[in-house]
Amino acid sequence: MSLLTLDPIETARFRAYGPRHINEIAQRYGLPDDVREAVRLISMVLPFRVNEYVLSELIDWRRIPEDPVFQLVFPQRGMLADDDLRRLAAADAAGDRAGLKAEVQRIRETLNPHPSGQRELNVPTDDGAALPGMQHKYRETVLYFPGQGQTCHTYCTYCFRWAQFVGDADLRFAAPGPEQLVSYLRRHPEVSDVLVTGGDPMVMSTERLRSHLEPLLAIDTVRTIRIGTKSVAYWPHRFVTDKDADDVLRLYEEVVASGRNLAVMAHFSHPRELATGPARQAVARIRTTGALVYCQAPIIAHVNDDPDVWSELWRAELAAGAVPYYMFVERDTGPHGYFKVPLARSQEIFREAYQRLPGLARTVRGPVMSATPGKVAVDGVEETSEGRFFQLRFLQARDPSLVGRPFRARFSSSASWLDDLELDPATDADLTAAVRRHP
Ligand SMILES: *Cc1c(COP(=O)(O)O)cnc(C)c1O
């Protein structure tokens, strides 16, 4: 796709809406009262933020509430237990602010706000002091959370980092600046990749983003910089018509010119996100800088638990010149009960979609659980004389010697996470220990 064949995009001003604007949105789009009330109550517990582009270009308002993008962005009845929702409504109706706050806090605590040992196991230290805004789990890759990038253009209802966006600022992964990262990277030459994440680093101005990225270019051992972002889906104007859109492309060019790989890890949940003019133009413009675009998203009930959706999504990514990378399994946090898809079903959906792809789109891997010991792919289901088994494999592990060795667990039609699985007793001891110790 050439830039020349794309229609010009009108400049648009970014405007975000939050819990305070629910009545305004309800009125504008004719939301039924019960839907509006559920959004209002649940957005006291879970983060809610949307912007004008998502409202007017991505949501199909004729299909409320089933529309997948509406489900992706608006809190839904069913995301909280009925009893919790009743208690929340009662506390709200009582008009007691302290009581309501305590109720909100209590419900958040029931939602496993910090899954997979991220706080205990992944935060690196310097002389025993935790380094803020960083995680180092896999030898080659450090995650970096720039403090000013800890929000998004729109929040996904299924976000596994939802706890970052509500509640205590001191529980947040956020680095004030790159100084500590830089000194950590100098002491750890085995780290070749820095994954800048959030939130969404692309909410930062180009100038701010530059202040976080440029210092990394002085470290020879850093060979790849990845930027995790949903901005191409939620605010593609960031790369097209925003006043510093051209500057961001120049910054990307500079990173590439330094001899680094620059990878934009784009989060696309549904093919509709790639179907608009601004989104296609954003990908095309990013590609002109020499940056690579890799695509990943979780498989989510109510949003994309359908092989047709994934097949179309991966084809659209390939057509845009982007690389399909991971299909994740939704983590056991937040409204997991609402969104979870059993591993058996996820594996079927993956396979059915994958079988229809051209070879170049079969770069995608999944379904993958990003669990405490590492990233575990469910490769398939094996029928044996002793019954059915899931075939599993570590794609990443805290212990690199576990990577790539097949192992298996007894088939279950309902299991939706690694700790629901019963490993084959014949599994190698080190694999068993890694999975059992840290489900
Ligand atoms: C997924 C992930 C990475 C990157 O893994 P790749 O397989 O290299 O994409 C790095 N750190 C953490 C904590 C992750 O979850």
Short mmCIF file of N, CA and C in Angstrom, two decimals, residues 19 22 34-49 71 73-82 84-86 88-89 92 100 104 107-108 111 157-158 162 166 334-335 338-339:
data_model
loop_
_atom_site.label_atom_id
_atom_site.label_comp_id
_atom_site.label_asym_id
_atom_site.label_seq_id
_atom_site.Cartn_x
_atom_site.Cartn_y
_atom_site.Cartn_z
N PRO A 19 -15.39 8.62 33.32
CA PRO A 19 -16.63 8.38 34.08
C PRO A 19 -17.53 9.61 34.19
N ILE A 22 -20.31 9.96 31.24
CA ILE A 22 -21.17 8.83 30.84
C ILE A 22 -22.56 9.31 30.41
N ASP A 34 -30.28 0.87 31.66
CA ASP A 34 -29.61 -0.17 32.45
C ASP A 34 -28.14 -0.30 32.04
N VAL A 35 -27.86 -0.12 30.76
CA VAL A 35 -26.48 -0.19 30.29
C VAL A 35 -25.68 1.00 30.85
N ARG A 36 -26.29 2.17 30.79
CA ARG A 36 -25.62 3.36 31.31
C ARG A 36 -25.31 3.23 32.79
N GLU A 37 -26.26 2.69 33.54
CA GLU A 37 -26.08 2.55 34.99
C GLU A 37 -24.97 1.52 35.30
N ALA A 38 -24.92 0.45 34.53
CA ALA A 38 -23.85 -0.54 34.74
C ALA A 38 -22.49 0.10 34.45
N VAL A 39 -22.39 0.86 33.37
CA VAL A 39 -21.14 1.53 33.04
C VAL A 39 -20.74 2.48 34.17
N ARG A 40 -21.72 3.23 34.66
CA ARG A 40 -21.43 4.21 35.72
C ARG A 40 -20.90 3.53 36.99
N LEU A 41 -21.55 2.46 37.40
CA LEU A 41 -21.14 1.80 38.65
C LEU A 41 -19.79 1.10 38.48
N ILE A 42 -19.64 0.34 37.41
CA ILE A 42 -18.43 -0.49 37.26
C ILE A 42 -17.21 0.39 37.02
N SER A 43 -17.42 1.56 36.40
CA SER A 43 -16.27 2.44 36.17
C SER A 43 -15.79 3.10 37.47
N MET A 44 -16.48 2.85 38.59
CA MET A 44 -15.91 3.27 39.88
C MET A 44 -14.80 2.31 40.31
N VAL A 45 -14.86 1.07 39.81
CA VAL A 45 -13.92 0.02 40.24
C VAL A 45 -12.81 -0.17 39.20
N LEU A 46 -13.21 -0.23 37.94
CA LEU A 46 -12.27 -0.52 36.86
C LEU A 46 -12.05 0.74 36.03
N PRO A 47 -10.87 0.87 35.42
CA PRO A 47 -10.61 2.10 34.66
C PRO A 47 -11.53 2.23 33.44
N PHE A 48 -11.96 3.44 33.18
CA PHE A 48 -12.77 3.71 31.98
C PHE A 48 -12.30 5.02 31.35
N ARG A 49 -11.95 4.93 30.09
CA ARG A 49 -11.54 6.11 29.34
C ARG A 49 -11.72 5.78 27.87
N GLN A 71 -17.72 -3.68 23.75
CA GLN A 71 -17.30 -4.59 24.82
C GLN A 71 -15.85 -4.35 25.21
N VAL A 73 -14.29 -1.56 25.26
CA VAL A 73 -14.01 -0.24 25.85
C VAL A 73 -14.93 0.11 27.03
N PHE A 74 -16.18 -0.30 26.98
CA PHE A 74 -17.13 0.08 28.03
C PHE A 74 -17.30 -1.03 29.07
N PRO A 75 -17.19 -0.67 30.36
CA PRO A 75 -17.46 -1.65 31.41
C PRO A 75 -18.86 -2.26 31.22
N GLN A 76 -18.98 -3.55 31.50
CA GLN A 76 -20.23 -4.27 31.26
C GLN A 76 -20.73 -4.94 32.53
N ARG A 77 -22.03 -4.99 32.65
CA ARG A 77 -22.64 -5.85 33.67
C ARG A 77 -22.07 -7.26 33.44
N GLY A 78 -21.71 -7.96 34.50
CA GLY A 78 -21.10 -9.28 34.31
C GLY A 78 -19.60 -9.22 34.59
N MET A 79 -19.03 -8.01 34.58
CA MET A 79 -17.61 -7.90 34.90
C MET A 79 -17.37 -7.96 36.40
N LEU A 80 -18.40 -7.61 37.17
CA LEU A 80 -18.31 -7.77 38.63
C LEU A 80 -19.36 -8.82 39.03
N ALA A 81 -19.09 -9.49 40.14
CA ALA A 81 -20.07 -10.46 40.66
C ALA A 81 -21.37 -9.70 40.98
N ASP A 82 -22.51 -10.36 40.77
CA ASP A 82 -23.80 -9.70 41.02
C ASP A 82 -23.86 -9.11 42.42
N ASP A 84 -21.37 -8.14 44.35
CA ASP A 84 -20.51 -6.95 44.48
C ASP A 84 -21.18 -5.73 43.84
N LEU A 85 -21.83 -5.96 42.69
CA LEU A 85 -22.50 -4.86 42.01
C LEU A 85 -23.65 -4.31 42.87
N ARG A 86 -24.37 -5.23 43.52
CA ARG A 86 -25.46 -4.79 44.43
C ARG A 86 -24.91 -3.98 45.59
N LEU A 88 -22.13 -2.34 45.71
CA LEU A 88 -21.62 -1.07 45.18
C LEU A 88 -22.77 -0.08 44.98
N ALA A 89 -23.86 -0.57 44.38
CA ALA A 89 -25.02 0.29 44.13
C ALA A 89 -25.59 0.78 45.46
N ASP A 92 -23.32 3.44 46.93
CA ASP A 92 -23.46 4.66 46.14
C ASP A 92 -24.75 5.38 46.49
N LEU A 100 -18.35 4.15 50.27
CA LEU A 100 -18.24 3.80 48.85
C LEU A 100 -16.79 3.50 48.49
N VAL A 104 -15.30 0.03 47.01
CA VAL A 104 -14.53 -0.03 45.75
C VAL A 104 -13.20 -0.73 45.99
N ILE A 107 -13.60 -4.50 46.52
CA ILE A 107 -13.85 -5.25 45.28
C ILE A 107 -12.56 -5.35 44.46
N ARG A 108 -11.80 -4.27 44.39
CA ARG A 108 -10.54 -4.33 43.62
C ARG A 108 -9.62 -5.42 44.17
N LEU A 111 -9.97 -8.85 42.87
CA LEU A 111 -9.75 -9.04 41.43
C LEU A 111 -8.28 -9.31 41.08
N THR A 157 -11.22 -2.75 28.48
CA THR A 157 -11.86 -3.30 29.67
C THR A 157 -11.12 -4.52 30.20
N TYR A 158 -10.42 -5.26 29.33
CA TYR A 158 -9.77 -6.49 29.78
C TYR A 158 -8.33 -6.28 30.23
N TRP A 162 -4.76 -3.26 34.61
CA TRP A 162 -5.80 -2.32 35.04
C TRP A 162 -5.45 -1.65 36.36
N VAL A 166 -5.87 2.69 38.33
CA VAL A 166 -6.79 3.07 39.40
C VAL A 166 -6.00 3.02 40.70
N GLY A 334 -8.51 -8.90 37.20
CA GLY A 334 -9.62 -8.03 36.79
C GLY A 334 -10.86 -8.86 36.49
N PRO A 335 -11.64 -8.43 35.49
CA PRO A 335 -12.88 -9.15 35.18
C PRO A 335 -12.61 -10.41 34.34
N TYR A 338 -15.37 -12.77 33.12
CA TYR A 338 -16.19 -12.30 32.01
C TYR A 338 -15.51 -12.58 30.67
N PHE A 339 -14.20 -12.42 30.65
CA PHE A 339 -13.47 -12.46 29.38
C PHE A 339 -12.82 -13.79 29.06
#
